[in-house]
Each structure stands twice: as structure tokens, then as C-alpha cells.
Amino acid sequence: MTETQAKWFLIALGLYLALGLLFAVPFLLKGAAKIDGDAVEGSWGFKLLILPGTVALWPLLLSRWLRFDAAPVERSPHRDAAGEGR
Amino acid sequence: MGHAYRAVGWNRQKKIYDRTLGLGLIAYLVLFVVVGLLRWPEHSEETLALRALGTGALLLLHVILSIGPLARLDHRWLPLLYNRRHLGVLMFCLALVHGVFATVYYHSLTDGNPVVDPLISVLSANQRSDSLAHFPFEIFGVVALAILFLMAATSHDFWLANLTAPVWKALHMLVYVAYASVVLHVALGTLQGETSPVLSGLVGVGVVWVLGLHLVVGWRERGLDRPTTGSPSAEGYLDVAAVDELKDGQAKIVTLSGDRVAVFRNGDEVSVVSNACQHQNGPLGEGRIIDGLIVCPWHGYQYQPRCGRSPEPFTEKIPTFRAQVRAGRVWVHPTPLPAGTDVEPARIGAEA
């Protein structure tokens, strides 16, 4: 990687993480409880622990929050064959 | 889940596990530096501390990768698997400190920005990708650290519920990419500054150990994913086992409808459920029925055999299957029922 490429990579990464940090504040205060009922009374320690993941995976969480999705049900051959999630 | 999230669901076993882990790690780091100072006086304290952190993380990564297959080979290893996530987070912390320390130590020589410039230096200082002996090994460390970060950051049950177990597992299977990156990081790094063959030799032994364990387990389980065949009964049931094969409170694992199912015997009753625990997709069929509930061998999640539902207040549920006992054999309908569907158990001795 050249120095210029490294600079642009770090700028893009920094921007992505800064947006994630901005998103994390309202998400941890309100959004997590909207998409997962078990987070409604989640402790502050829990919120602190999911902060790094929230910063890293914020586009996924944002899309779920905007769609007011409940926690998804997993897909598996058995669940698919049983007609779940259709 | 069905109850409010906390940072860590502490219990006595986890406290003992973490205390042992912490003390063992401190002992390893101190011992490495002290022995290193005596054995290699030409190395600085910083270099030895850097190596202590790196080798500590590498050692823990080997332990983490070994626990799964060891627990499949012998259930006495299961207690180590129970709290493996704490082991993983600790390993990531060690690797992170190693990475930050190495970046500051080797790349903070300019007068520019103290945060950005060392990072640019790590990514771009060495561009000798045409030479194996001078290959930019740092990049493999960066890749491994990024993967280990993602794994540590998503280790809480919130992520299991919100990514779902199969997606979470797929994400965490990247540990093998991280392991390959770490091996390359160490192997190429030692080519550039290490005269002793000890470190590269130990890494080679570690690779053979990890690969060997996984191959042995793969060999032992090679038949489990073979679909159950045979002539179906008039109602479409398939013969999966003789009643005598089923030990009380335990299961036989077979494959139906593209995935493993667990055929459990509970006294004179037979119930059949999907083999994957909803928590981390642990192998329920390797667990036991205790107090009337199927208990996952990995983290103790419980399910009622006849309906595949966790007892309240928990909300996990898994697909169930219809079963019959006829002429001393267990027959299972291969079409799974929606998770949580109550199914009357087949009764041994009550067959026509």
C-alpha cells in the first residue's frame, strides 16, 4: 500500500467510525430497546459492552431501527422446511 | 432470551474461570520477560514485553481453537468451552496492546501527527511484497486484529439475538482467517529478525496441533451429515434407530431434511428436535435430559423435549419432529414442524 492509499484508507475508516460513534449515542439510549425487547431494561454495563460493535456495525443497526424490526429469527434448513420466515 | 441484558451474567464458575485466566496470564507475561532478560540480554525490555504480549495472544488463540474439537472428543473439556467468550475477549485485548505497542515503538519516529502518522507508517512503510524475506508482515497482523476486534465486539448475547446464531457463527468462523493471518504475521516477521528457530518451530507445532485436532474430529463425525435413507413408511416416516441404541436421557444424532436432528429418549418416551441450540447453535444431541429438560452441553440452555421451547421466562424455541416406535425401532417423520410445536412423544412399549 502506498502512503497516499494508506492516508485515504485511514480517512475513510475514521469517517465511518466517527459516524458510528454519532449513531451509537441515540441507539444505545433508545434504538437498542426498539429492536430488542431484552434491551429495554439493559444495564449501563451492557450498553458499554455493545458500544464497540455498534460503532462497527452501525449501518446494519440503523436499517433495522428505521424498519422497526424485531430481533430476527434465524434461518436453518429445518426452519425453512417448516415454513418459518416466509 | 426473555430477560434484561446485563454486561456479564456472573456466576461462581465464571468468576473462577476468569480469576484463573487472569492469574495465569499475568504469570506468563512476567515469566516471559524475566526469563527473556536472563536468556536474551541483547533484547530490550520493550522488545521482550512486545513478544510476551504477542506470544501470549498466540497461545490463547491456540487454546481457543482447541477447545471446540477437544470438547467434541471428550466432554470433560466442556467447562472450558462454557466461558470461551471471555477467553476470546482477553486474547483480543492482548493482541490489541501488542499491536498498539508495536506501532508506537517501531513507527512513532516522525514529528508529525502522533496518531495518524504511525498508522500510515504501519500500512505503507514496507512495500517489499516481491520478497518473502522482507514481506510486509505487519499487514497480516492488522487483518487478524480487525477480525479479532469484530469477534470481541460482537461477543455479547445481544449480538447473537440480533444477528441470529447462524450469521453470528459465520462471522466468528473468521477466526480461522485470523489464525492464518497471525501465523503468516509471525512466520514472515521472524524471517526478518529472528535467528533462533524456536519461535517459528513452536508456531509450526501449533499449526499441526490445531489442524490435526480438527481433522480428527472431522473424521469421527464424517458420517453424521449423511442423510438418513431407507424406505419410508406409508405415512412417510423414516427408520432412524433401534430403541436399544437410545440411552435414557441421551440422544442419537441423525440427519433429516438437510440438517442434524437429535432423537432423545426420556424414560419410555422418545422426542425428536432439531439439533441446533438457538443460542449459539450448540449440539443439543450431545447434551442430556436433566430434570425433564434437554440441556445444551455448551452453555446450559434448556428445552422441553416435546415442544422444543425453553421454560419461561426464556423465549428460545427449536423445530420439533413427529416420531413413532414400532417393532423396537424409532421412526421419525423427516418434515420439521415450526419451532415450538408441541408433539406427543412416541412411547416405547406402547406400540401396536
XYZ file of C-alpha atoms in Angstrom:
438
model
C 0.000 0.000 0.000
C 1.388 3.429 -0.918
C 1.393 6.315 1.557
C -1.408 8.081 -0.349
C -3.531 4.926 -0.389
C -2.903 4.449 3.343
C -3.988 8.055 4.030
C -7.229 7.689 2.088
C -7.941 4.341 3.713
C -7.497 5.844 7.178
C -9.636 8.885 6.298
C -12.458 6.609 5.079
C -12.141 4.365 8.141
C -12.073 7.354 10.502
C -15.166 8.827 8.862
C -17.030 5.512 9.087
C -16.159 5.079 12.766
C -16.990 8.732 13.598
C -20.445 8.267 12.056
C -20.771 5.041 14.040
C -19.939 6.850 17.255
C -22.509 9.550 16.482
C -25.107 6.878 15.746
C -24.230 4.927 18.906
C -25.423 7.666 21.284
C -29.129 7.658 20.331
C -29.028 3.951 19.533
C -27.819 2.957 22.977
C -30.235 5.381 24.646
C -33.329 4.421 22.633
C -32.740 2.350 19.500
C -31.488 -0.878 21.083
C -34.700 -1.149 23.111
C -36.773 -0.579 19.952
C -35.265 -3.535 18.087
C -34.759 -5.900 21.039
C -37.157 -6.113 23.965
C -34.484 -7.588 26.238
C -32.511 -4.329 25.909
C -35.335 -2.206 27.384
C -34.006 -2.610 30.901
C -30.436 -3.363 29.826
C -27.798 -2.228 32.305
C -25.249 0.528 31.581
C -22.547 -2.142 31.620
C -24.405 -3.922 28.812
C -24.646 -0.676 26.817
C -20.936 -0.068 27.263
C -20.133 -3.604 26.100
C -22.139 -3.325 22.886
C -20.738 0.139 22.087
C -17.727 -1.090 20.002
C -19.939 -3.444 17.979
C -22.496 -0.673 17.468
C -19.778 1.631 16.128
C -18.544 -1.127 13.801
C -21.928 -2.406 12.558
C -23.983 0.805 12.640
C -25.403 0.609 9.074
C -26.995 -2.766 9.902
C -28.492 -1.497 13.156
C -29.650 1.772 11.574
C -31.546 -0.089 8.850
C -33.237 -2.322 11.451
C -34.123 0.656 13.644
C -35.610 2.545 10.699
C -37.737 -0.501 9.810
C -38.693 -1.013 13.499
C -37.654 -4.658 13.055
C -37.941 -7.018 15.984
C -34.991 -9.353 16.615
C -34.775 -11.624 13.552
C -35.437 -15.353 13.624
C -32.511 -17.461 12.475
C -32.582 -19.323 9.176
C -31.768 -23.014 9.052
C -32.727 -25.899 6.756
C -35.234 -27.132 9.364
C -36.806 -23.722 9.988
C -37.025 -23.101 6.243
C -38.577 -26.527 5.652
C -41.064 -25.827 8.452
C -42.151 -22.683 6.636
C -40.776 -20.190 9.167
C -39.886 -16.708 7.957
C -41.968 -16.961 4.805
C -33.683 -14.675 25.716
C -36.530 -13.307 27.838
C -34.709 -11.290 30.489
C -32.945 -7.899 30.611
C -29.396 -7.827 29.256
C -26.549 -7.308 31.672
C -22.868 -6.790 30.923
C -21.917 -10.249 32.189
C -24.139 -12.889 33.751
C -21.704 -13.646 36.543
C -21.834 -16.905 38.413
C -19.360 -18.813 40.566
C -17.952 -20.822 37.676
C -17.326 -17.748 35.520
C -15.580 -15.985 38.407
C -13.282 -18.971 38.991
C -12.662 -19.244 35.226
C -11.772 -15.562 34.872
C -9.659 -15.442 38.025
C -7.645 -18.481 36.898
C -7.287 -16.997 33.429
C -6.146 -13.599 34.710
C -3.617 -15.011 37.172
C -2.277 -17.479 34.594
C -1.827 -14.715 32.068
C -0.036 -12.380 34.487
C 2.271 -15.263 35.481
C 3.018 -15.990 31.814
C 3.819 -12.363 30.950
C 6.067 -11.848 33.982
C 7.826 -15.190 33.470
C 8.420 -14.468 29.778
C 10.013 -11.080 30.449
C 12.131 -12.294 33.395
C 13.383 -15.416 31.581
C 13.869 -13.326 28.441
C 16.054 -10.802 30.248
C 18.240 -13.618 31.556
C 18.283 -15.688 28.358
C 18.491 -12.901 25.737
C 20.229 -9.933 27.402
C 20.748 -8.342 23.972
C 16.988 -7.644 23.707
C 15.463 -4.560 25.328
C 12.689 -4.774 27.928
C 10.323 -3.237 25.362
C 11.078 -5.935 22.794
C 10.546 -8.663 25.364
C 7.294 -7.123 26.579
C 6.137 -6.912 22.963
C 6.940 -10.567 22.422
C 5.364 -11.604 25.712
C 2.098 -9.948 24.648
C 2.229 -11.368 21.123
C 3.095 -14.907 22.156
C 0.522 -14.732 24.972
C -2.195 -13.848 22.451
C -0.996 -16.557 20.083
C -1.020 -19.142 22.860
C -4.554 -18.174 23.875
C -5.663 -18.350 20.244
C -4.388 -21.935 20.088
C -6.273 -22.767 23.289
C -9.449 -21.186 21.897
C -9.192 -23.115 18.631
C -8.510 -26.357 20.503
C -11.389 -26.196 23.000
C -14.147 -26.880 20.431
C -12.657 -30.068 18.946
C -11.392 -31.274 22.340
C -14.896 -30.915 23.789
C -16.271 -32.974 20.887
C -13.707 -35.691 21.579
C -14.114 -35.698 25.355
C -16.892 -33.968 27.296
C -14.561 -33.283 30.207
C -13.307 -30.273 28.201
C -16.781 -28.692 28.168
C -16.196 -26.458 31.234
C -13.502 -24.648 29.229
C -15.946 -24.070 26.392
C -18.589 -22.627 28.727
C -16.802 -19.295 29.099
C -14.789 -19.298 25.869
C -16.006 -15.801 25.008
C -14.093 -14.314 27.930
C -11.008 -16.129 26.688
C -11.550 -14.606 23.232
C -12.022 -11.066 24.511
C -8.911 -11.370 26.675
C -6.934 -12.683 23.703
C -8.100 -9.732 21.590
C -7.075 -7.292 24.347
C -3.596 -8.848 24.444
C -3.297 -8.684 20.648
C -4.522 -5.071 20.659
C -1.968 -3.996 23.264
C 0.707 -5.845 21.261
C -0.381 -4.053 18.069
C -0.591 -0.587 19.646
C 2.700 -1.064 21.460
C 4.468 -2.266 18.292
C 3.026 0.625 16.268
C 4.149 3.204 18.818
C 7.534 1.544 19.373
C 8.513 0.992 15.760
C 6.573 3.667 13.856
C 6.497 6.824 16.030
C 9.755 8.264 14.856
C 8.460 11.296 12.971
C 7.467 14.664 14.377
C 4.046 14.664 12.722
C 0.629 13.599 13.977
C 1.201 11.121 16.832
C -1.871 9.027 15.955
C -2.221 9.135 12.181
C 1.425 9.041 11.112
C 2.330 5.762 12.868
C -0.753 4.128 11.327
C 0.221 5.366 7.851
C 3.703 4.050 8.513
C 2.422 0.585 9.513
C 0.370 0.339 6.330
C 2.863 1.800 3.892
C 6.446 1.805 5.229
C 7.303 -1.646 3.905
C 6.379 -2.212 0.256
C 8.672 -5.172 -0.443
C 5.891 -7.575 -1.394
C 8.187 -9.023 -4.083
C 10.450 -10.557 -1.438
C 9.409 -13.283 1.010
C 12.274 -12.429 3.349
C 11.224 -8.778 3.512
C 7.469 -9.146 3.051
C 5.353 -6.530 4.914
C 4.261 -8.956 7.630
C 2.599 -6.151 9.599
C -0.405 -6.193 7.269
C -1.270 -9.749 8.341
C -1.261 -8.578 11.962
C -3.609 -5.709 11.034
C -6.011 -8.103 9.256
C -6.009 -10.503 12.219
C -6.581 -7.665 14.685
C -9.518 -6.320 12.657
C -11.191 -9.751 12.650
C -10.491 -10.332 16.334
C -11.973 -6.891 17.081
C -15.195 -7.769 15.225
C -15.426 -11.030 17.147
C -14.770 -9.461 20.542
C -17.144 -6.563 19.816
C -19.977 -8.952 18.933
C -19.408 -11.408 21.757
C -22.406 -10.297 23.865
C -25.694 -12.222 23.615
C -27.314 -9.054 22.215
C -25.397 -9.743 19.003
C -26.392 -13.392 18.956
C -30.049 -12.398 19.157
C -29.778 -9.579 16.654
C -27.511 -11.198 14.089
C -29.063 -14.682 14.669
C -26.913 -17.659 15.617
C -26.041 -18.821 12.061
C -24.872 -15.326 10.992
C -23.039 -14.830 14.289
C -21.361 -18.213 13.884
C -20.354 -17.432 10.300
C -18.837 -14.145 11.490
C -16.972 -15.939 14.258
C -15.713 -18.629 11.873
C -13.498 -15.825 10.553
C -11.282 -16.793 13.489
C -9.668 -19.262 11.088
C -8.795 -16.417 8.700
C -7.422 -14.512 11.694
C -5.402 -17.567 12.719
C -3.924 -17.947 9.228
C -3.074 -14.218 9.252
C -1.412 -14.494 12.655
C 0.638 -17.491 11.517
C 1.804 -15.562 8.442
C 2.454 -12.475 10.593
C 4.699 -14.463 12.925
C 6.340 -16.634 10.265
C 7.221 -13.720 7.967
C 8.125 -11.494 10.916
C 10.585 -13.997 12.344
C 12.213 -14.296 8.907
C 13.190 -10.643 9.221
C 14.782 -10.509 12.630
C 14.903 -13.861 14.357
C 17.970 -16.043 14.296
C 16.669 -18.740 16.653
C 14.333 -21.356 15.138
C 12.455 -21.797 18.439
C 9.566 -19.390 17.768
C 8.898 -20.498 14.192
C 9.263 -24.134 15.326
C 6.663 -23.645 18.075
C 4.285 -21.961 15.628
C 4.719 -24.952 13.295
C 3.873 -27.342 16.140
C 0.817 -25.196 16.945
C -0.417 -25.301 13.350
C -0.012 -29.095 13.184
C -1.841 -29.435 16.540
C -4.801 -27.249 15.512
C -5.088 -28.812 12.052
C -4.690 -32.321 13.454
C -7.417 -31.844 16.081
C -9.872 -30.514 13.512
C -9.093 -33.350 11.099
C -9.586 -35.990 13.812
C -12.972 -34.529 14.795
C -13.993 -34.184 11.144
C -13.052 -37.836 10.586
C -15.029 -39.003 13.637
C -18.122 -37.041 12.583
C -17.882 -37.786 8.855
C -20.982 -39.987 8.884
C -23.261 -37.677 10.871
C -24.207 -35.424 7.972
C -25.073 -38.327 5.691
C -28.842 -38.066 5.101
C -30.926 -40.840 6.624
C -32.221 -43.015 3.820
C -34.329 -46.145 3.561
C -37.888 -46.920 2.608
C -40.352 -44.558 4.242
C -43.411 -45.974 5.939
C -46.848 -45.404 4.432
C -47.126 -42.139 6.441
C -43.670 -41.007 5.277
C -41.711 -41.853 8.472
C -38.072 -42.989 8.220
C -36.387 -45.647 10.333
C -33.595 -43.832 12.243
C -32.588 -46.144 15.091
C -33.275 -49.220 17.146
C -34.844 -48.407 20.509
C -31.942 -50.201 22.197
C -29.490 -47.717 20.673
C -31.012 -44.872 22.687
C -29.662 -44.454 26.206
C -32.030 -42.932 28.718
C -31.624 -39.148 28.913
C -29.422 -39.064 25.835
C -29.841 -38.718 22.087
C -28.819 -40.227 18.817
C -27.965 -37.663 16.152
C -29.119 -38.310 12.580
C -29.574 -36.087 9.531
C -33.043 -35.332 8.164
C -34.247 -32.537 5.854
C -30.729 -31.257 5.328
C -29.685 -30.788 8.957
C -28.957 -32.754 12.113
C -31.738 -33.805 14.459
C -31.483 -35.163 17.995
C -33.580 -38.249 18.806
C -33.897 -38.170 22.591
C -35.040 -40.957 24.914
C -36.607 -39.754 28.141
C -37.618 -42.815 30.142
C -40.072 -44.690 27.937
C -40.689 -41.649 25.707
C -38.930 -40.608 22.514
C -38.912 -36.971 21.389
C -37.147 -35.530 18.376
C -35.897 -31.943 17.986
C -33.600 -30.033 15.683
C -30.038 -30.492 16.906
C -29.030 -26.787 16.893
C -29.496 -24.799 20.101
C -30.959 -21.371 19.324
C -28.322 -19.663 21.458
C -25.077 -20.476 19.636
C -26.271 -23.470 17.575
C -24.588 -25.795 20.049
C -25.122 -29.562 19.509
C -28.180 -30.376 21.640
C -27.884 -34.059 20.777
C -24.580 -34.160 22.663
C -26.353 -32.853 25.744
C -28.566 -34.708 28.198
C -32.054 -34.563 29.612
C -31.825 -33.265 33.166
C -34.945 -32.695 35.280
C -37.068 -33.356 32.204
C -35.338 -30.714 30.055
C -32.834 -31.067 27.214
C -29.704 -29.199 28.325
C -27.304 -27.813 25.707
C -23.769 -29.011 26.500
C -22.238 -25.664 25.565
C -23.938 -23.085 27.799
C -26.745 -24.928 29.558
C -29.707 -23.561 27.564
C -32.763 -25.742 28.233
C -35.606 -27.001 26.051
C -38.706 -29.069 26.724
C -38.334 -32.294 24.699
C -41.918 -32.462 23.411
C -42.307 -28.849 22.226
C -38.732 -27.574 21.831
C -39.471 -24.474 23.924
C -37.261 -23.076 26.683
C -39.014 -22.912 30.056
C -40.405 -19.471 30.918
C -39.312 -16.687 31.135
C -36.956 -17.700 28.313
C -38.258 -17.498 24.762
C -35.948 -19.743 22.695
C -37.641 -22.438 20.622
C -36.468 -25.004 18.107
C -38.203 -27.119 15.434
C -39.662 -30.460 16.508
C -40.384 -33.708 14.651
C -43.070 -36.379 14.852
C -41.851 -39.811 15.962
C -43.230 -43.336 16.245
C -41.917 -46.510 17.889
C -42.763 -49.673 16.012
C -41.343 -53.187 16.417
C -38.445 -51.979 18.522
C -37.407 -49.261 16.090
C -37.752 -45.479 16.131
C -39.324 -43.847 13.079
C -39.201 -40.093 12.506
C -41.141 -38.006 10.003
C -38.478 -36.013 8.123
C -40.590 -32.866 7.733
C -39.785 -30.472 10.594
C -42.602 -28.713 12.420
C -42.382 -24.969 13.185
C -40.220 -24.182 16.213
C -42.056 -24.719 19.466
C -44.736 -27.066 18.059
C -45.944 -29.480 20.721
C -45.628 -33.111 19.661
C -46.886 -36.117 21.613
C -43.780 -38.221 22.401
C -43.595 -41.734 20.948
C -43.920 -44.320 23.705
C -41.645 -47.323 23.999
C -43.616 -50.446 24.798
C -46.915 -48.931 23.748
C -46.543 -49.783 20.071
C -49.116 -51.904 18.344
